[in-house]
Short mmCIF file of the C-alpha atoms (twelve columns), coordinates in Angstrom:
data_MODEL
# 
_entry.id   MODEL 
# 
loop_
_atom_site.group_PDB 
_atom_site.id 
_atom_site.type_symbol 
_atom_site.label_atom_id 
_atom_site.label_alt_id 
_atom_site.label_comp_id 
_atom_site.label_asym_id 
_atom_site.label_seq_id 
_atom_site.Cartn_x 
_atom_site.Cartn_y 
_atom_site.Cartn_z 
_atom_site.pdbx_PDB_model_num 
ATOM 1   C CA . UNK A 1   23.950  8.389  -15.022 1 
ATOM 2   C CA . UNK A 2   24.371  11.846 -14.090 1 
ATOM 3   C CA . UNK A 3   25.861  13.078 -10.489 1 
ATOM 4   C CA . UNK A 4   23.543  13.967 -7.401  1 
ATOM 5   C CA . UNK A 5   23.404  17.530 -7.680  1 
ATOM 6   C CA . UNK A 6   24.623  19.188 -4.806  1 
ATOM 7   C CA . UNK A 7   22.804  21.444 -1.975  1 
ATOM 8   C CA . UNK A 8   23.651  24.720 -2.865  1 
ATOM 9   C CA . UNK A 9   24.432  26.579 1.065   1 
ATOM 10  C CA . UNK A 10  21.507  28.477 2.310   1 
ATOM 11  C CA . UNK A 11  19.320  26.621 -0.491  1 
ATOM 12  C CA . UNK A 12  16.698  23.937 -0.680  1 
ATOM 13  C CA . UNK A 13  18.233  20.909 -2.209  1 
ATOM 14  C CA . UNK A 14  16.681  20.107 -5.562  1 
ATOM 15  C CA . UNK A 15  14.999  17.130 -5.271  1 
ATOM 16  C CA . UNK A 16  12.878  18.983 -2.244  1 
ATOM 17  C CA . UNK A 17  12.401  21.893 -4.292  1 
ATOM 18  C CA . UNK A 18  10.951  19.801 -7.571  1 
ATOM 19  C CA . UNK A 19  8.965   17.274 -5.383  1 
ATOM 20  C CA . UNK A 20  7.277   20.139 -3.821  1 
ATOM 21  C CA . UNK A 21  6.144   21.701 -6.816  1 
ATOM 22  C CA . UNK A 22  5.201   18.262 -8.547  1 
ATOM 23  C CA . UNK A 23  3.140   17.529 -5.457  1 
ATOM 24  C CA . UNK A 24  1.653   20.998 -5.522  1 
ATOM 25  C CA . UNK A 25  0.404   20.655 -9.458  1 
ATOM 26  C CA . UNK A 26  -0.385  17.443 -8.621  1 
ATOM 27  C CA . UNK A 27  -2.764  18.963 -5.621  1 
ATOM 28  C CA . UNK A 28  -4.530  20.816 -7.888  1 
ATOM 29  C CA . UNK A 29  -5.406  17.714 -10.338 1 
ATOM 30  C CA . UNK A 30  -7.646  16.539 -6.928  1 
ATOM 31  C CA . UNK A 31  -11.502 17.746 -6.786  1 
ATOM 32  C CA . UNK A 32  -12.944 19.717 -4.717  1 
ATOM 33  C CA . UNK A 33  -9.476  21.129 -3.392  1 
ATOM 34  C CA . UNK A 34  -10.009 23.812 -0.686  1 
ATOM 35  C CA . UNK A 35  -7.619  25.143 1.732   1 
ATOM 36  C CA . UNK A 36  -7.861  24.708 5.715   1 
ATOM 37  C CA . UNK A 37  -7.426  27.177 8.004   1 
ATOM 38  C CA . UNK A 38  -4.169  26.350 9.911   1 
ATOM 39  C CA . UNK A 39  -2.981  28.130 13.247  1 
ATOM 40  C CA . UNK A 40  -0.855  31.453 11.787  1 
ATOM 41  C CA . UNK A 41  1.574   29.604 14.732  1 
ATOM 42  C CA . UNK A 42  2.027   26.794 12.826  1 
ATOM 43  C CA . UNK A 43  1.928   28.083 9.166   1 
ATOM 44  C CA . UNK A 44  5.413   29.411 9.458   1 
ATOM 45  C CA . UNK A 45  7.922   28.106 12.317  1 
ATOM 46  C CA . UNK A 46  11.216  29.559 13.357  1 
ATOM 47  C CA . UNK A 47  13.547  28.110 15.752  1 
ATOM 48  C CA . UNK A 48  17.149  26.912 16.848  1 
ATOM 49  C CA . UNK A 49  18.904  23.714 16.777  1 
ATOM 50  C CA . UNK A 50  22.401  23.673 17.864  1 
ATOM 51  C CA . UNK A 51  23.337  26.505 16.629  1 
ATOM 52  C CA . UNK A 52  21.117  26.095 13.329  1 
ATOM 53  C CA . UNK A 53  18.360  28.249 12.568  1 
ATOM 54  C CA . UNK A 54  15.589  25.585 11.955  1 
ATOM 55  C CA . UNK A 55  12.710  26.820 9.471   1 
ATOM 56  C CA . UNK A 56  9.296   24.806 8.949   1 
ATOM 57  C CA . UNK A 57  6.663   25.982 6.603   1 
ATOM 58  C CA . UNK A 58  3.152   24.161 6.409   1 
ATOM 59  C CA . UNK A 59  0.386   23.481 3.575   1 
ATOM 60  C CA . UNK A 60  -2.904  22.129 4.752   1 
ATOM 61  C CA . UNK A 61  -5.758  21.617 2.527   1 
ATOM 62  C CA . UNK A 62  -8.549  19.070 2.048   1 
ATOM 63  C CA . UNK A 63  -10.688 17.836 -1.014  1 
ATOM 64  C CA . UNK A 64  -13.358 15.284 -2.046  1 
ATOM 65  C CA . UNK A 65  -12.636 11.970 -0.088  1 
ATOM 66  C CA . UNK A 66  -9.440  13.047 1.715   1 
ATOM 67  C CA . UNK A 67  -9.915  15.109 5.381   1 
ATOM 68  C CA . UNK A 68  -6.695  16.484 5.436   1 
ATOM 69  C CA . UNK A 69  -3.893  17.315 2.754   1 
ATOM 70  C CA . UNK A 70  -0.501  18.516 4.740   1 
ATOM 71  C CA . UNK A 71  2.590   19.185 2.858   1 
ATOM 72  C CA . UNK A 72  5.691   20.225 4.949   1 
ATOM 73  C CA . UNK A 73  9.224   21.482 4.011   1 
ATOM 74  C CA . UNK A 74  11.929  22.335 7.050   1 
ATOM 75  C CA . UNK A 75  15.425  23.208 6.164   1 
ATOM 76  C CA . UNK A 76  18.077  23.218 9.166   1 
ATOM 77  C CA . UNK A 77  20.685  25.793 8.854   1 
ATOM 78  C CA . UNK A 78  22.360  24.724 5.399   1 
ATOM 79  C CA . UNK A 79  21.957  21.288 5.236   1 
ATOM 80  C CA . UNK A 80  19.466  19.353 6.639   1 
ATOM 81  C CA . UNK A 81  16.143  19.565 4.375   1 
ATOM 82  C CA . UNK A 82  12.854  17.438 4.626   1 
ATOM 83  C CA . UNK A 83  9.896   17.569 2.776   1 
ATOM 84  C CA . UNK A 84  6.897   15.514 4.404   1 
ATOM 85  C CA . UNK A 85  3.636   15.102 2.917   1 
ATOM 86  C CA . UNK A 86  0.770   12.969 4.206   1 
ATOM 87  C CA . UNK A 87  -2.704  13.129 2.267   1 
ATOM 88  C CA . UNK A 88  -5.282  11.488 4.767   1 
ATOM 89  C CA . UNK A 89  -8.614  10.051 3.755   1 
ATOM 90  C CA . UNK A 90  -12.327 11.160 4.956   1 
ATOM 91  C CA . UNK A 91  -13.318 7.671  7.032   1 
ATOM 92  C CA . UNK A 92  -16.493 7.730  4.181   1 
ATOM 93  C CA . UNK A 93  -14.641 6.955  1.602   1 
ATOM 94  C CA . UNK A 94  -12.345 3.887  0.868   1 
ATOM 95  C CA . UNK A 95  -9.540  5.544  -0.087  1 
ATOM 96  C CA . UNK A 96  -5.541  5.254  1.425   1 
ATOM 97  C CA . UNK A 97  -3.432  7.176  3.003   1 
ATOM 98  C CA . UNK A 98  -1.148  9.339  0.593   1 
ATOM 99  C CA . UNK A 99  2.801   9.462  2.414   1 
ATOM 100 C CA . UNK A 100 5.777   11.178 0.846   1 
ATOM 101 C CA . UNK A 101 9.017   11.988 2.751   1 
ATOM 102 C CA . UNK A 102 12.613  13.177 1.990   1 
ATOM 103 C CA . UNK A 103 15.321  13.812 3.798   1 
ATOM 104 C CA . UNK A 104 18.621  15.467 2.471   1 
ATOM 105 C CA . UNK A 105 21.798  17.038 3.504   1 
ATOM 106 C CA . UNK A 106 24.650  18.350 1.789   1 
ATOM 107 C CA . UNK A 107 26.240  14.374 0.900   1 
ATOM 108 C CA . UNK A 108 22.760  14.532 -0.868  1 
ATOM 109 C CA . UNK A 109 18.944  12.291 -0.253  1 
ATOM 110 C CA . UNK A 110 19.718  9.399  2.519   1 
ATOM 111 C CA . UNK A 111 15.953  8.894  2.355   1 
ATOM 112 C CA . UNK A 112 13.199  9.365  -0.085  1 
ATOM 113 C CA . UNK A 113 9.734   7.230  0.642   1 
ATOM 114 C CA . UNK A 114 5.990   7.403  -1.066  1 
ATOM 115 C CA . UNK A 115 3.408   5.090  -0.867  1 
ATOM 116 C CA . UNK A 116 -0.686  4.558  -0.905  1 
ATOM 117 C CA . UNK A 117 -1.033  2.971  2.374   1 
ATOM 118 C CA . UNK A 118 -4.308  0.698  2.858   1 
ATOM 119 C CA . UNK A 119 -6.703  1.483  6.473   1 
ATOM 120 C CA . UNK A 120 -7.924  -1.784 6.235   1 
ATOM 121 C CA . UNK A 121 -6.197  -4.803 5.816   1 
ATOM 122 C CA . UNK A 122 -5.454  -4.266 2.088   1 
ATOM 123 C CA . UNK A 123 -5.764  -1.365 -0.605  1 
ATOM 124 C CA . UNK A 124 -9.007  -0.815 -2.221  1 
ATOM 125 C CA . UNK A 125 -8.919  -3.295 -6.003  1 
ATOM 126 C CA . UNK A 126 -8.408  -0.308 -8.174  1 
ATOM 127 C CA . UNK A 127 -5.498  0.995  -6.508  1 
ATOM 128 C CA . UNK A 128 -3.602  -1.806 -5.892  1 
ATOM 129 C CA . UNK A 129 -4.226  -2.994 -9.952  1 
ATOM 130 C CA . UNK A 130 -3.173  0.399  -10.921 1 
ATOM 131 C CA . UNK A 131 0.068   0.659  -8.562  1 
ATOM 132 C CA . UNK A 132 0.673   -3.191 -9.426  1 
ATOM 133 C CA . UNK A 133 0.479   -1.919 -13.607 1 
ATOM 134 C CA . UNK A 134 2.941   0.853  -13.605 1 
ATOM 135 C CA . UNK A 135 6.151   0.880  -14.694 1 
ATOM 136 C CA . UNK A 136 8.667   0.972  -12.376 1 
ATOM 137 C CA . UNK A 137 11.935  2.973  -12.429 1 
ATOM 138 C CA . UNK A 138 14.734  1.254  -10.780 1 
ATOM 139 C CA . UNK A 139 16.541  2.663  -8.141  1 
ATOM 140 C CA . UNK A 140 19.719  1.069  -7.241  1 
ATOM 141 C CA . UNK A 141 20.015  1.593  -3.072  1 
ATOM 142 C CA . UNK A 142 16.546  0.192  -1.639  1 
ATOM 143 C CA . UNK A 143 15.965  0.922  1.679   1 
ATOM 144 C CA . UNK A 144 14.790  -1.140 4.675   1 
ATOM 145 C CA . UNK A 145 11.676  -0.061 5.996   1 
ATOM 146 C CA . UNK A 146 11.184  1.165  9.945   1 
ATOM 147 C CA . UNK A 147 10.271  -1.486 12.163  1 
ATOM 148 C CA . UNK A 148 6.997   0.249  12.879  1 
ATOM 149 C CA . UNK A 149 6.533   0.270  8.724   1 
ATOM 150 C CA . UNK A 150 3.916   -2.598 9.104   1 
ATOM 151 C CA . UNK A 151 1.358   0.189  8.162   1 
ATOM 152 C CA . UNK A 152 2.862   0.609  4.146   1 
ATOM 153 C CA . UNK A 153 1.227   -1.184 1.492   1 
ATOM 154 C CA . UNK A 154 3.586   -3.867 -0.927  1 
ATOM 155 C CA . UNK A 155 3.947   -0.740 -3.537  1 
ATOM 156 C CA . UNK A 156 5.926   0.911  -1.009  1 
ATOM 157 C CA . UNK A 157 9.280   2.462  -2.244  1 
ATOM 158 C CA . UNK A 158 11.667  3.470  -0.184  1 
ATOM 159 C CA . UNK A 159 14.773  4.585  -1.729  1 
ATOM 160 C CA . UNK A 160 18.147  6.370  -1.544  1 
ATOM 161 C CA . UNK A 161 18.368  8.166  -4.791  1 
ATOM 162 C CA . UNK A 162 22.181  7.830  -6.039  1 
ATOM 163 C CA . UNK A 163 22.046  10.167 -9.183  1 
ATOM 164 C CA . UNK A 164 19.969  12.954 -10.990 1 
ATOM 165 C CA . UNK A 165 18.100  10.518 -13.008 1 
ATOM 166 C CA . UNK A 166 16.974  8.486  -9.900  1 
ATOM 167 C CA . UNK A 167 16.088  11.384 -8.118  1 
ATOM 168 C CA . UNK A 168 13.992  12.816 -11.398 1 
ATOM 169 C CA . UNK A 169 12.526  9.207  -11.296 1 
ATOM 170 C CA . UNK A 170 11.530  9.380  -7.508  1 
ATOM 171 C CA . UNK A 171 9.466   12.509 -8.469  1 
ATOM 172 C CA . UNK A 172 7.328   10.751 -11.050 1 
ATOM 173 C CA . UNK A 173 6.769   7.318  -9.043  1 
ATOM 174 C CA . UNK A 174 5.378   10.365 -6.550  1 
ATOM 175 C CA . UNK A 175 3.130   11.966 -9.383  1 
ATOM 176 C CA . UNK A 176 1.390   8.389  -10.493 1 
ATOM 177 C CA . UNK A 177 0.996   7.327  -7.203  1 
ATOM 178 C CA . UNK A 178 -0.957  10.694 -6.675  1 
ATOM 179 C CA . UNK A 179 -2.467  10.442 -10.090 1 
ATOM 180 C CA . UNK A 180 -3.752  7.357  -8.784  1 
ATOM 181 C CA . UNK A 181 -5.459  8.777  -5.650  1 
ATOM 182 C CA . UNK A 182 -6.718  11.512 -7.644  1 
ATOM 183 C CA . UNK A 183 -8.983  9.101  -10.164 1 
ATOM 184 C CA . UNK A 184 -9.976  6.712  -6.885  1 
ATOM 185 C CA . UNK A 185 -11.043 10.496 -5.027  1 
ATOM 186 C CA . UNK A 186 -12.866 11.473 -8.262  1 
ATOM 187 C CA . UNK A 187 -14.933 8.077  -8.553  1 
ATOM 188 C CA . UNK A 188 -15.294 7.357  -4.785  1 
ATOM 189 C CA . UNK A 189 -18.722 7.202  -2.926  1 
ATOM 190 C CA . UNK A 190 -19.501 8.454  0.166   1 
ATOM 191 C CA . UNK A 191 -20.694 6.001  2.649   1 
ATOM 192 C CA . UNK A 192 -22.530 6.714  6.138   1 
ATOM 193 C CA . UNK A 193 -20.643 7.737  9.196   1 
ATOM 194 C CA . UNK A 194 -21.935 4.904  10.902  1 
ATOM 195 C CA . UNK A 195 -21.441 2.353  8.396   1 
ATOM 196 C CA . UNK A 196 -19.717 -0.934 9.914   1 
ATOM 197 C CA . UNK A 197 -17.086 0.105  7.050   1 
ATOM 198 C CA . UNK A 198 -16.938 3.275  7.381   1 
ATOM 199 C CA . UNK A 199 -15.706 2.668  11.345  1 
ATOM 200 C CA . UNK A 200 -13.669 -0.060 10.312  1 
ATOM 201 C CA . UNK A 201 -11.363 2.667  7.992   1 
ATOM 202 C CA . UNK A 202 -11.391 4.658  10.945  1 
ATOM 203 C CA . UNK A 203 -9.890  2.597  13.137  1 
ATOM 204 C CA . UNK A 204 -7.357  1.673  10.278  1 
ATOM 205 C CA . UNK A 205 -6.636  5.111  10.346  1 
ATOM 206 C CA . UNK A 206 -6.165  5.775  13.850  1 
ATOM 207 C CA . UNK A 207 -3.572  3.001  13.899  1 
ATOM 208 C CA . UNK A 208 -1.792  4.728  11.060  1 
ATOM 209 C CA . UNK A 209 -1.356  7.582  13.182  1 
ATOM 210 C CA . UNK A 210 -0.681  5.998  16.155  1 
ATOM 211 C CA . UNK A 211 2.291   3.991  14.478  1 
ATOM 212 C CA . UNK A 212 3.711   7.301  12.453  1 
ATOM 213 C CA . UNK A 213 3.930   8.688  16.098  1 
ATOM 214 C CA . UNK A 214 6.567   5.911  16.774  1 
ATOM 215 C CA . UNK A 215 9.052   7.902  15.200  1 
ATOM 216 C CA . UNK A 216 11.154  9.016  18.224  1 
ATOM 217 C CA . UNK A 217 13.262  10.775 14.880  1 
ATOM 218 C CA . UNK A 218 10.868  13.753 14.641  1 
ATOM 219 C CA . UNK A 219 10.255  14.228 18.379  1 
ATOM 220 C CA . UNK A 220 13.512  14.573 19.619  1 
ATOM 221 C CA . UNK A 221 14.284  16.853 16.747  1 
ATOM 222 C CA . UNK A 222 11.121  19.150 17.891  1 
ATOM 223 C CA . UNK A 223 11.568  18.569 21.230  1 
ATOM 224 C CA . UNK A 224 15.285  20.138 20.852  1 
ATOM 225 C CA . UNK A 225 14.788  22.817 18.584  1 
ATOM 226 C CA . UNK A 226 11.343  23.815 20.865  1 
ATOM 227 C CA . UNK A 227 10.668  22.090 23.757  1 
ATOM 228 C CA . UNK A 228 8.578   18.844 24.704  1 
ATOM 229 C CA . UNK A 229 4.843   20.352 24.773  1 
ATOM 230 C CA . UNK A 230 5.190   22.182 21.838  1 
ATOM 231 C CA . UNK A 231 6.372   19.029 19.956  1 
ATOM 232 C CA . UNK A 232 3.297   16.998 21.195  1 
ATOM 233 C CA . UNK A 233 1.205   19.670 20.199  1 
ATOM 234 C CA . UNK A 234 2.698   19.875 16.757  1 
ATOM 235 C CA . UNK A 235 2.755   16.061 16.715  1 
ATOM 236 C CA . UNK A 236 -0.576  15.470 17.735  1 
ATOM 237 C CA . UNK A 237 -2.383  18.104 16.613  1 
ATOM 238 C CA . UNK A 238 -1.034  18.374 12.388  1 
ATOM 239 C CA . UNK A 239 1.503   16.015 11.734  1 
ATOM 240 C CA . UNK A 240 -0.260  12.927 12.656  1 
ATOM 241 C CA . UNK A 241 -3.758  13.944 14.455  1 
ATOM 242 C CA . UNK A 242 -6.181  11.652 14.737  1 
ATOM 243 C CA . UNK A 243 -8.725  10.949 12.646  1 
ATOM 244 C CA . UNK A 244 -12.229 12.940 13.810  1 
ATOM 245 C CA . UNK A 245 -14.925 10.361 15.204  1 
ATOM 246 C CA . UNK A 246 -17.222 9.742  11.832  1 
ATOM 247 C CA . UNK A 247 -20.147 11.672 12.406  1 
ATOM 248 C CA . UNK A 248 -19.051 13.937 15.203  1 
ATOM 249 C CA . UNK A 249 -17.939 16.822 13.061  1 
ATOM 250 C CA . UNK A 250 -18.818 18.102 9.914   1 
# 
């Protein structure tokens, strides 16, 4: 097994770099894919944190069956990196939650997580045979999951990658699991805003949010580098915003 490459100073570690580029091609393999307009404010962030210049740059785009497609990558001075990408599902269809996050400094990843996380009490058949049939790369450091992490499926991984081919191996668990949303999107009906199932999904949603925003992490780290409105407002309004009513936008 090879060595964890290192971060190179002033660069984006690797595994951020190559995740970000699967998850981009991987975007693409979605239908429908459109971008959203994003606040010029929020497209491109600069700021301070102890010293650090702190950089965030943001990715928003939507498709068939998903409202909202947001990839993020911030890099603090030269060693903190973190990519964070959440795919979340138009309320019409039954479709999960897309999550991928990775955080890495210059010892290397301390965290890499992806999953297809159900709005209802369980994923949708398809998903859950297809995650179930894959083969799985092993990964030697397992992680324990958050204890607001009630809201991933069991296909969760959750990881600390200790070598090149582990970290190679995190970015294709990544790809199938969004190969997998991307046939489910592709096949997936639309049902009526007002459908008792529909609502249901929405409310599963809505708690998904509500337990990401748990995370005191992230907001002390925005809160810090900004101050404490601007982090709700980045919070609330792209990281994790809630789901629109069905019905009451288009």
């Amino acid at each position: 097994m090879g060595e964890v490459a290192p971060v190179v100073d002033g660069g984006i570690h690797p595994l951020v770099d190559s995740l970000a580029e699967r998850i981009r091609l991987c975007r693409h393999a979605l239908p429908d894919l459109a971008p959203l307009a994003i606040d010029p404010e929020l497209e491109a962030i600069s700021g301070s944190l102890d010293g650090d210049a702190l950089f965030i740059r943001n990715e928003v785009h939507r498709c068939r069956g998903l409202r909202k497609l947001h990839l993020e990558t911030a890099r603090l001075g030269a060693g903190l990196q973190i990519l964070h990408c959440v795919f979340f599902p138009d309320p019409r269809h039954d479709l999960p939650v897309f999550g991928a996050d990775i955080v890495a400094g210059k010892a290397g990843v301390s965290a890499a997580i992806v999953d297809l996380s159900p709005v209802g009490e369980t994923l949708p058949e398809s998903i859950a045979a297809a995650l179930a049939g894959r083969e799985r790369p092993a990964f030697a450091q397992v992680r324990d999951l958050p204890p607001w992490g009630s809201i991933f499926s069991p296909h969760v991984l959750f990881v600390r990658p200790e070598s090149e081919a582990e970290e190679k191996g995190f970015v294709e668990e990544v790809a199938t699991f969004l190969g997998v949303l991307a046939t489910a999107a592709a096949a997936s009906p639309s049902q009526a805003h007002d459908d008792p199932a529909t609502v249901a999904r929405w409310r599963g949603q809505l708690r998904y949010c509500k337990q990401q925003k748990q995370n005191d992490k992230t907001r002390r780290v925005l809160e810090k580098a900004f101050n404490p409105q601007w982090a709700d407002r980045y919070i609330e309004d792209l990281l994790f915003d809630d789901p629109p009513v069905p019905g009451a936008t288009a």
